[in-house]
């Protein structure tokens, strides 16, 4: 953007709206500051309160902006946030995948910053009174921010819903609200508080302190709302084994090394009473449905622990490969198979390979396997107990977790493999999703990794048992079972549509009114 355009915008108010609160020369670097502040709200730092000043700043720099400068502000915020938050993606494959994903997410953030700026331009013209400023505008802004999270989390190639504001609150006092409105609803409410603060400050908080009442009331409501109660249904004694084997994509390993590491870490559980023995994603490094030797090893292990095994392996059916969860007993596989519903694009498969491979042949060529998305319900029956499933990044997608609850899950077991991200905070960020899923559904979660961090999480999100990262070991825990569906599970899809679709319709309606008034004025 030229200096002349920048000066023109800073001098003149946006059409139908307020002047920018800050000159672009100040707003641009402050948007970077907002993105970096937002990073601190997520693990490893997990300073959940920082989501509030970060969001307030990110909104304030958009007030009064025109289209292109709003996109610039959104781009800078996105680059600052995603380039740090997603740094773990560079751990093994280098800077190209990290840069590509960060830039893509940032571009989406930039494009979707424009509707936020339009809301700040149009609402004062259509509803200039206190109702518009302190109710309608903050609600519209919060809805559009939530819509942005939904679009980034669903497009392209299924999206990547990492870095949702709701997840940042998992260790804070507002997390229990997620059991009522889900993570999208919690994101909306956090942004709503921040948008209210922006309006209170713009309206002169010192001269009119009563304007801050809506924000204070909303904060009190968020603090006092308890977690939605689910019904106690007993407990399940779960053995969980973190083998800490060479499970990474590029780890040097002998044939069967991961399986052997899991077996060695399971040995201390021999003779212990348990209802099921859980292994992580990729804990079996050959297909037990096709390899008789591997099947025999699992059968013997099931006999030794006198319990079924819930394991994970790559399975092949015809020409298709699946990342699968399997229940194994002394008599072989029993029950249904769950196949990972959301394989990671450019990690577990390459969408549109013919287009992307010529652009980065060396990197794309490393991804030899092409996993097929599963279609089975994310649930398996373990001796009459419904166990909800999610494999690795499945946990960040609402549909997998909600479908498991609807299918009858009384507890969740999330199998993951973080070996490709050793030395980063990816495992802690993913664990935050698992904790929020426990709160959201009112069910305990056993989140088990090949290399850590592994935890047994209570239905209220607290930790019942844990294994540290890069440590071989086992857990043996009486995990609580719950029945009953939370409002987040029952109403979650409708809440997402209402917030995302409703805010978009609201913005379009504002635009239509502004257009009619402009034509009438002429």
Coordinates of C-alpha atoms in Angstrom, one line a residue:
X1 CA 0.0 0.0 0.0
X2 CA 1.4 3.4 -1.0
X3 CA 2.1 6.1 1.5
X4 CA -0.5 8.3 -0.2
X5 CA -3.2 5.7 0.3
X6 CA -2.2 5.2 3.9
X7 CA -2.3 8.9 4.6
X8 CA -5.6 9.3 2.9
X9 CA -7.2 6.5 5.0
X10 CA -5.7 7.9 8.2
X11 CA -7.1 11.4 7.5
X12 CA -10.6 10.4 6.4
X13 CA -13.2 8.3 8.2
X14 CA -14.4 5.1 6.5
X15 CA -17.6 5.6 4.5
X16 CA -20.5 5.0 6.8
X17 CA -18.4 4.4 9.9
X18 CA -15.9 5.8 12.4
X19 CA -12.4 7.0 11.8
X20 CA -9.7 4.3 12.4
X21 CA -8.7 4.3 16.1
X22 CA -5.1 4.1 15.1
X23 CA -3.1 5.2 12.1
X24 CA -2.1 2.3 9.9
X25 CA 1.5 2.9 10.7
X26 CA 0.7 2.0 14.4
X27 CA -2.1 -0.4 13.7
X28 CA 0.0 -2.7 11.6
X29 CA 2.7 -3.5 14.2
X30 CA 0.1 -3.7 16.9
X31 CA -1.7 -6.4 14.9
X32 CA 1.6 -8.4 15.1
X33 CA 1.8 -7.8 18.8
X34 CA -1.8 -9.1 19.1
X35 CA -0.9 -12.3 17.2
X36 CA 2.1 -12.9 19.4
X37 CA 0.1 -12.2 22.6
X38 CA -2.4 -14.7 21.4
X39 CA 0.2 -17.4 21.1
X40 CA 1.0 -17.1 24.8
X41 CA -2.6 -18.2 25.6
X42 CA -1.9 -21.7 24.2
X43 CA 0.5 -24.4 25.5
X44 CA 3.3 -24.6 26.3
X45 CA 2.9 -21.2 28.1
X46 CA -0.9 -21.6 28.4
X47 CA -1.5 -18.1 29.9
X48 CA -5.2 -18.3 29.2
X49 CA -5.9 -14.6 30.3
X50 CA -3.8 -13.4 27.4
X51 CA -6.5 -14.3 24.9
X52 CA -8.4 -11.3 26.1
X53 CA -5.9 -8.5 25.6
X54 CA -4.8 -10.2 22.3
X55 CA -8.4 -10.2 21.0
X56 CA -9.2 -6.7 22.2
X57 CA -6.1 -5.4 20.4
X58 CA -6.8 -7.5 17.2
X59 CA -10.3 -5.9 17.1
X60 CA -9.3 -2.4 18.0
X61 CA -6.9 -2.1 15.0
X62 CA -9.7 -3.1 12.6
X63 CA -12.1 -0.4 13.7
X64 CA -12.6 2.1 10.9
X65 CA -10.4 0.2 8.4
X66 CA -11.2 0.0 4.7
X67 CA -11.1 -3.3 2.9
X68 CA -7.4 -3.6 1.9
X69 CA -6.0 -2.2 5.1
X70 CA -8.2 -4.6 7.0
X71 CA -6.8 -7.5 5.0
X72 CA -3.3 -6.3 5.7
X73 CA -4.1 -6.1 9.5
X74 CA -5.6 -9.6 9.4
X75 CA -2.6 -10.9 7.4
X76 CA -0.1 -9.6 9.9
X77 CA -2.1 -10.9 12.9
X78 CA -2.4 -14.3 11.2
X79 CA 1.3 -14.5 10.3
X80 CA 2.4 -13.6 13.8
X81 CA 0.0 -16.1 15.4
X82 CA 0.3 -19.1 13.1
X83 CA 4.0 -18.9 12.3
X84 CA 4.7 -19.4 16.0
X85 CA 1.7 -21.6 17.0
X86 CA 2.4 -24.0 14.1
X87 CA 6.2 -24.0 14.4
X88 CA 6.1 -27.7 15.3
X89 CA 5.3 -28.5 11.7
X90 CA 8.8 -27.7 10.8
X91 CA 10.3 -30.2 13.2
X92 CA 11.2 -32.9 10.6
X93 CA 10.1 -31.6 7.2
X94 CA 11.8 -28.2 7.5
X95 CA 10.5 -24.7 6.8
X96 CA 8.5 -25.3 3.6
X97 CA 5.4 -27.1 5.1
X98 CA 5.5 -24.8 8.1
X99 CA 5.6 -21.7 5.9
X100 CA 2.9 -23.1 3.5
X101 CA 0.5 -23.9 6.3
X102 CA 1.1 -20.7 8.2
X103 CA 0.7 -18.6 5.1
X104 CA -2.5 -20.4 4.1
X105 CA -4.1 -19.9 7.5
X106 CA -2.9 -16.3 7.5
X107 CA -4.4 -15.6 4.1
X108 CA -7.7 -17.0 5.2
X109 CA -7.5 -14.9 8.4
X110 CA -6.7 -11.8 6.2
X111 CA -9.7 -12.3 3.9
X112 CA -12.0 -12.9 6.8
X113 CA -10.8 -9.8 8.6
X114 CA -12.6 -7.7 6.0
X115 CA -16.1 -8.7 7.3
X116 CA -15.1 -7.7 10.8
X117 CA -14.0 -4.2 9.5
X118 CA -17.3 -3.9 7.5
X119 CA -19.2 -4.6 10.7
X120 CA -17.4 -1.7 12.4
X121 CA -18.2 0.5 9.4
X122 CA -21.8 -0.4 8.8
X123 CA -23.4 -1.0 12.2
X124 CA -22.8 2.6 13.5
X125 CA -24.6 3.9 10.4
X126 CA -27.6 1.5 10.7
X127 CA -27.9 1.4 14.5
X128 CA -26.0 4.3 16.0
X129 CA -27.6 4.2 19.4
X130 CA -26.5 2.3 22.6
X131 CA -28.3 -0.8 21.5
X132 CA -26.3 -1.0 18.3
X133 CA -23.0 -0.1 20.0
X134 CA -23.2 -2.2 23.1
X135 CA -25.3 -5.2 21.9
X136 CA -25.7 -5.6 18.2
X137 CA -22.2 -4.6 17.1
X138 CA -20.3 -6.8 19.7
X139 CA -22.5 -9.7 19.0
X140 CA -22.0 -9.4 15.2
X141 CA -18.2 -9.0 15.6
X142 CA -18.0 -12.1 17.9
X143 CA -20.2 -14.1 15.4
X144 CA -18.0 -13.1 12.5
X145 CA -14.8 -14.1 14.4
X146 CA -16.4 -17.5 15.2
X147 CA -17.4 -17.8 11.5
X148 CA -13.7 -17.2 10.6
X149 CA -12.7 -20.0 13.0
X150 CA -15.2 -22.3 11.4
X151 CA -14.1 -21.6 7.8
X152 CA -10.4 -22.0 8.7
X153 CA -11.3 -25.2 10.5
X154 CA -13.2 -26.7 7.6
X155 CA -11.6 -25.5 4.3
X156 CA -9.6 -26.4 2.3
X157 CA -9.2 -30.2 2.4
X158 CA -11.2 -30.5 5.6
X159 CA -9.5 -27.5 7.2
X160 CA -7.3 -27.3 10.2
X161 CA -9.2 -26.1 13.4
X162 CA -6.1 -25.5 15.4
X163 CA -5.8 -22.4 17.5
X164 CA -9.5 -21.8 18.3
X165 CA -9.9 -19.3 21.1
X166 CA -12.2 -21.7 23.0
X167 CA -9.3 -24.1 23.4
X168 CA -7.1 -21.5 25.0
X169 CA -9.5 -21.3 27.9
X170 CA -9.2 -25.0 28.9
X171 CA -7.2 -24.1 32.1
X172 CA -9.2 -21.0 32.9
X173 CA -12.4 -20.4 34.9
X174 CA -14.6 -20.2 31.8
X175 CA -13.9 -23.7 30.5
X176 CA -17.0 -25.3 32.0
X177 CA -19.2 -23.1 29.7
X178 CA -18.0 -25.4 26.8
X179 CA -20.3 -28.1 28.2
X180 CA -23.3 -25.9 27.3
X181 CA -22.2 -24.2 24.0
X182 CA -19.2 -26.2 22.7
X183 CA -15.9 -24.7 21.7
X184 CA -17.3 -22.5 19.0
X185 CA -19.8 -21.1 21.6
X186 CA -17.0 -20.5 24.0
X187 CA -15.0 -18.7 21.3
X188 CA -18.0 -16.5 20.6
X189 CA -18.4 -15.6 24.3
X190 CA -14.8 -14.7 24.8
X191 CA -14.7 -12.5 21.7
X192 CA -18.0 -11.0 22.8
X193 CA -16.5 -9.9 26.1
X194 CA -13.6 -8.4 24.2
X195 CA -15.8 -6.6 21.6
X196 CA -17.8 -5.1 24.5
X197 CA -14.6 -3.8 26.1
X198 CA -13.6 -2.2 22.8
X199 CA -17.0 -0.4 22.6
X200 CA -16.9 0.6 26.3
X201 CA -13.4 2.2 25.8
X202 CA -14.5 3.8 22.5
X203 CA -17.6 5.2 24.2
X204 CA -15.6 6.8 27.0
X205 CA -15.5 4.4 30.0
X206 CA -14.3 7.1 32.4
X207 CA -17.2 9.4 31.6
X208 CA -19.8 6.7 31.3
X209 CA -18.9 3.8 33.5
X210 CA -22.4 2.3 33.2
X211 CA -21.5 1.3 29.6
X212 CA -19.3 -1.4 31.0
X213 CA -22.1 -3.2 32.8
X214 CA -22.9 -5.6 29.9
X215 CA -19.2 -6.8 29.8
X216 CA -19.2 -7.2 33.6
X217 CA -22.5 -9.1 33.6
X218 CA -21.3 -11.4 30.8
X219 CA -18.0 -12.1 32.7
X220 CA -19.9 -12.9 35.9
X221 CA -22.2 -15.3 34.0
X222 CA -19.2 -17.1 32.5
X223 CA -17.7 -17.4 35.9
X224 CA -20.7 -18.8 37.7
X225 CA -22.1 -21.2 35.1
X226 CA -21.3 -24.7 36.2
X227 CA -20.4 -27.6 34.0
X228 CA -23.4 -29.5 32.7
X229 CA -23.8 -32.6 34.8
X230 CA -23.7 -36.1 33.2
X231 CA -24.7 -39.2 35.1
X232 CA -22.3 -41.5 36.9
X233 CA -22.2 -45.0 35.2
X234 CA -19.5 -46.7 37.2
X235 CA -15.9 -47.0 36.1
X236 CA -13.6 -48.9 33.8
X237 CA -10.1 -50.1 34.8
X238 CA -7.9 -49.1 32.0
X239 CA -4.3 -50.1 31.4
X240 CA -2.5 -47.7 29.0
X241 CA 1.0 -48.1 27.7
X242 CA 3.4 -45.5 26.3
X243 CA 6.2 -47.5 24.8
X244 CA 8.4 -44.5 23.7
X245 CA 9.6 -46.5 20.7
X246 CA 11.0 -45.2 17.5
X247 CA 7.5 -44.3 16.1
X248 CA 8.4 -41.2 14.1
X249 CA 8.2 -41.1 10.4
X250 CA 11.9 -40.6 10.0
X251 CA 13.1 -42.6 13.1
X252 CA 15.7 -45.2 12.4
X253 CA 14.2 -48.5 13.5
X254 CA 14.4 -52.2 12.9
X255 CA 11.3 -54.2 11.8
X256 CA 8.9 -54.5 14.7
X257 CA 10.8 -52.1 17.0
X258 CA 7.7 -50.1 17.9
X259 CA 5.7 -53.3 18.7
X260 CA 8.6 -54.5 20.8
X261 CA 8.8 -51.2 22.7
X262 CA 5.1 -51.4 23.5
X263 CA 5.4 -55.0 24.6
X264 CA 8.3 -54.2 26.9
X265 CA 6.4 -51.3 28.5
X266 CA 3.3 -53.6 28.9
X267 CA 5.2 -56.3 30.8
X268 CA 4.7 -54.7 34.3
X269 CA 1.0 -55.0 33.8
X270 CA 1.0 -58.8 33.7
X271 CA -1.0 -60.1 36.5
X272 CA -2.8 -56.8 37.1
X273 CA -6.6 -56.6 36.9
X274 CA -7.9 -54.5 34.1
X275 CA -10.9 -54.3 31.8
X276 CA -9.0 -53.2 28.7
X277 CA -5.4 -52.5 27.7
X278 CA -5.0 -49.4 25.5
X279 CA -2.1 -48.8 23.1
X280 CA -1.5 -45.6 21.1
X281 CA -1.7 -44.8 17.4
X282 CA 1.0 -46.6 15.5
X283 CA 1.8 -48.9 18.5
X284 CA 1.6 -51.8 16.1
X285 CA 3.9 -51.3 13.2
X286 CA 2.5 -54.1 11.0
X287 CA -1.0 -54.9 9.9
X288 CA -2.4 -57.5 12.4
X289 CA -5.3 -58.2 10.2
X290 CA -2.9 -59.5 7.5
X291 CA 0.2 -60.5 9.5
X292 CA -0.4 -63.8 11.3
X293 CA 2.8 -63.3 13.4
X294 CA 1.6 -59.9 14.7
X295 CA -1.9 -61.3 15.3
X296 CA -0.4 -64.1 17.4
X297 CA 1.6 -61.7 19.5
X298 CA -1.4 -59.6 20.3
X299 CA -3.5 -62.7 21.1
X300 CA -0.8 -63.8 23.5
X301 CA -0.6 -60.4 25.1
X302 CA -4.4 -60.4 25.6
X303 CA -4.1 -63.8 27.4
X304 CA -1.3 -62.5 29.6
X305 CA -3.3 -59.5 30.8
X306 CA -6.6 -61.3 30.7
X307 CA -8.3 -58.3 28.9
X308 CA -9.0 -57.2 25.4
X309 CA -6.5 -54.9 23.7
X310 CA -7.5 -51.6 22.0
X311 CA -4.6 -51.1 19.5
X312 CA -3.9 -49.0 16.4
X313 CA -2.3 -50.0 13.2
X314 CA -2.3 -49.2 9.4
X315 CA -4.6 -51.7 7.8
X316 CA -5.1 -52.6 4.1
X317 CA -8.4 -53.5 2.5
X318 CA -8.1 -54.0 -1.2
X319 CA -6.2 -51.1 -2.7
X320 CA -7.0 -48.8 0.2
X321 CA -5.0 -48.0 3.4
X322 CA -6.6 -47.0 6.7
X323 CA -5.3 -45.7 10.0
X324 CA -7.3 -48.0 12.2
X325 CA -8.4 -48.7 15.8
X326 CA -8.8 -52.4 16.5
X327 CA -10.1 -54.5 19.4
X328 CA -8.0 -57.6 19.9
X329 CA -8.6 -60.6 22.2
X330 CA -7.0 -64.0 22.8
X331 CA -9.2 -65.2 19.9
X332 CA -8.2 -62.5 17.5
X333 CA -10.0 -59.3 16.4
X334 CA -13.5 -58.7 17.6
X335 CA -16.0 -56.0 17.1
X336 CA -16.0 -53.2 14.6
X337 CA -13.0 -51.3 13.2
X338 CA -12.8 -47.5 13.4
X339 CA -10.7 -45.9 10.7
X340 CA -9.4 -42.3 11.2
X341 CA -12.0 -40.0 9.8
X342 CA -9.7 -37.0 9.1
X343 CA -6.3 -38.1 7.7
X344 CA -3.9 -35.2 7.7
X345 CA -3.6 -33.7 4.2
X346 CA 0.1 -33.5 3.2
X347 CA 0.9 -35.8 6.1
X348 CA -1.1 -38.9 5.6
X349 CA -2.3 -38.3 2.1
X350 CA -1.7 -35.8 -0.7
X351 CA -4.8 -34.1 -2.1
X352 CA -4.5 -33.2 -5.7
X353 CA -1.1 -34.8 -5.9
X354 CA -0.7 -34.2 -9.6
X355 CA -0.9 -30.5 -8.9
X356 CA 1.2 -30.2 -5.8
X357 CA 4.0 -32.7 -6.6
X358 CA 5.6 -30.6 -9.4
X359 CA 5.8 -27.7 -7.0
X360 CA 7.7 -29.6 -4.2
X361 CA 8.6 -33.0 -5.6
X362 CA 11.1 -33.9 -2.9
X363 CA 8.7 -33.2 -0.1
X364 CA 5.6 -34.6 -1.7
X365 CA 7.6 -37.7 -2.7
X366 CA 8.2 -38.5 1.0
X367 CA 4.5 -39.1 1.5
X368 CA 4.2 -42.5 -0.1
X369 CA 1.1 -43.8 1.6
X370 CA -2.4 -42.5 0.8
X371 CA -4.7 -43.1 3.7
X372 CA -8.5 -43.3 3.0
X373 CA -10.8 -41.4 5.4
X374 CA -13.0 -43.8 7.5
X375 CA -16.7 -43.8 7.6
X376 CA -17.5 -46.0 10.6
X377 CA -19.0 -44.5 13.8
X378 CA -16.2 -43.5 16.2
X379 CA -17.2 -46.1 18.8
X380 CA -16.3 -49.6 19.9
X381 CA -17.9 -51.8 22.4
X382 CA -15.6 -53.1 25.2
X383 CA -17.5 -55.7 27.2
X384 CA -20.7 -53.7 27.1
X385 CA -19.0 -50.3 27.6
X386 CA -19.2 -47.8 24.8
X387 CA -15.7 -46.3 24.1
X388 CA -15.6 -43.2 21.9
X389 CA -12.6 -43.0 19.7
X390 CA -10.4 -40.4 17.9
X391 CA -7.1 -41.0 16.3
X392 CA -4.5 -38.2 16.7
X393 CA -5.8 -35.0 14.9
X394 CA -9.3 -36.5 14.8
X395 CA -9.6 -34.9 18.2
X396 CA -9.6 -31.3 16.8
X397 CA -12.7 -32.0 14.7
X398 CA -16.1 -31.6 16.4
X399 CA -18.0 -34.2 14.4
X400 CA -15.8 -37.1 15.5
X401 CA -16.3 -36.4 19.2
X402 CA -19.9 -35.5 19.0
X403 CA -20.8 -38.5 16.9
X404 CA -19.1 -40.8 19.4
X405 CA -21.2 -39.3 22.2
X406 CA -24.4 -39.8 20.1
X407 CA -23.4 -43.4 19.4
X408 CA -23.2 -44.2 23.1
X409 CA -19.7 -43.4 24.3
X410 CA -19.4 -43.5 28.1
X411 CA -15.6 -42.7 28.0
X412 CA -13.2 -41.6 25.3
X413 CA -9.9 -43.2 24.3
X414 CA -7.8 -41.0 22.0
X415 CA -4.8 -42.7 20.4
X416 CA -2.1 -40.5 19.1
X417 CA 1.5 -40.6 17.9
X418 CA 3.5 -37.4 18.6
X419 CA 6.9 -38.9 17.8
X420 CA 7.3 -36.6 14.7
X421 CA 7.0 -33.6 17.0
X422 CA 9.5 -34.4 19.7
X423 CA 11.0 -31.3 21.2
X424 CA 8.0 -29.1 20.4
X425 CA 4.8 -28.2 22.2
X426 CA 2.5 -29.9 19.7
X427 CA 1.7 -32.7 22.2
X428 CA 0.6 -30.1 24.8
X429 CA -1.5 -28.3 22.4
X430 CA -3.2 -31.5 21.3
X431 CA -3.6 -32.5 25.0
X432 CA -5.5 -29.2 25.5
X433 CA -8.0 -30.3 22.9
X434 CA -8.4 -33.6 24.7
X435 CA -9.0 -31.8 28.0
X436 CA -11.6 -29.5 26.4
X437 CA -13.3 -32.6 24.9
X438 CA -13.7 -34.0 28.4
X439 CA -15.3 -30.9 29.6
X440 CA -17.5 -30.4 26.5
X441 CA -18.9 -33.9 26.6
X442 CA -18.8 -34.6 30.4
X443 CA -16.8 -37.7 29.9
X444 CA -13.4 -39.0 30.9
X445 CA -10.7 -39.1 28.3
X446 CA -7.7 -41.4 28.1
X447 CA -5.3 -39.5 25.8
X448 CA -2.4 -41.9 25.0
X449 CA 0.6 -41.2 22.9
X450 CA 3.5 -43.4 21.7
X451 CA 6.0 -40.9 23.2
X452 CA 3.9 -38.6 25.4
X453 CA 2.5 -36.6 26.9
X454 CA -0.2 -39.1 28.0
X455 CA -2.9 -38.4 30.5
X456 CA -6.1 -39.8 32.0
X457 CA -8.5 -36.8 32.1
X458 CA -11.5 -36.6 34.4
X459 CA -14.9 -35.4 33.0
X460 CA -14.2 -32.0 34.5
X461 CA -10.9 -31.7 32.6
X462 CA -8.6 -32.3 35.6
X463 CA -5.8 -34.9 35.4
X464 CA -6.3 -38.2 37.1
X465 CA -3.0 -39.9 35.9
X466 CA -0.2 -39.0 33.6
X467 CA 3.0 -40.1 31.9
X468 CA 5.7 -37.5 31.0
X469 CA 7.0 -37.1 27.5
X470 CA 9.8 -39.3 26.2
X471 CA 9.3 -41.9 28.9
X472 CA 8.4 -45.5 28.5
X473 CA 5.8 -46.5 31.1
X474 CA 2.2 -47.5 31.8
X475 CA -0.9 -46.3 33.6
X476 CA -3.5 -48.4 35.4
X477 CA -6.4 -46.2 36.3
X478 CA -10.0 -46.6 37.3
X479 CA -11.6 -44.3 34.8
X480 CA -15.1 -42.9 35.5
X481 CA -17.9 -43.6 33.1
X482 CA -20.7 -41.2 32.3
X483 CA -24.0 -41.2 30.4
X484 CA -26.2 -38.4 29.2
X485 CA -25.6 -35.8 26.6
X486 CA -24.5 -32.3 27.3
X487 CA -26.1 -29.3 25.5
X488 CA -22.8 -28.8 23.6
X489 CA -23.2 -32.3 22.0
X490 CA -26.9 -32.0 21.4
X491 CA -27.0 -28.4 20.2
X492 CA -23.4 -28.1 18.9
X493 CA -24.1 -28.2 15.2
X494 CA -27.1 -25.8 15.5
X495 CA -25.0 -23.4 17.6
X496 CA -22.3 -23.4 15.0
X497 CA -24.8 -22.7 12.2
X498 CA -26.5 -20.0 14.3
X499 CA -23.3 -18.2 15.2
X500 CA -21.6 -18.5 11.8
X501 CA -24.6 -18.3 9.5
X502 CA -26.4 -15.8 11.6
X503 CA -23.5 -13.4 11.7
X504 CA -23.0 -13.7 7.9
X505 CA -26.7 -13.0 7.3
X506 CA -26.5 -10.1 9.7
X507 CA -23.6 -8.6 7.9
X508 CA -25.4 -9.0 4.5
X509 CA -28.5 -7.4 6.0
X510 CA -26.4 -4.4 7.2
X511 CA -24.8 -4.1 3.7
X512 CA -28.2 -4.1 2.1
X513 CA -29.5 -1.4 4.4
X514 CA -26.4 0.7 3.9
X515 CA -26.8 0.3 0.1
X516 CA -30.4 1.3 0.1
X517 CA -29.7 4.4 2.2
X518 CA -26.8 5.4 -0.1
X519 CA -29.1 5.2 -3.2
X520 CA -31.8 7.1 -1.4
X521 CA -29.3 9.8 -0.4
X522 CA -28.3 10.2 -4.1

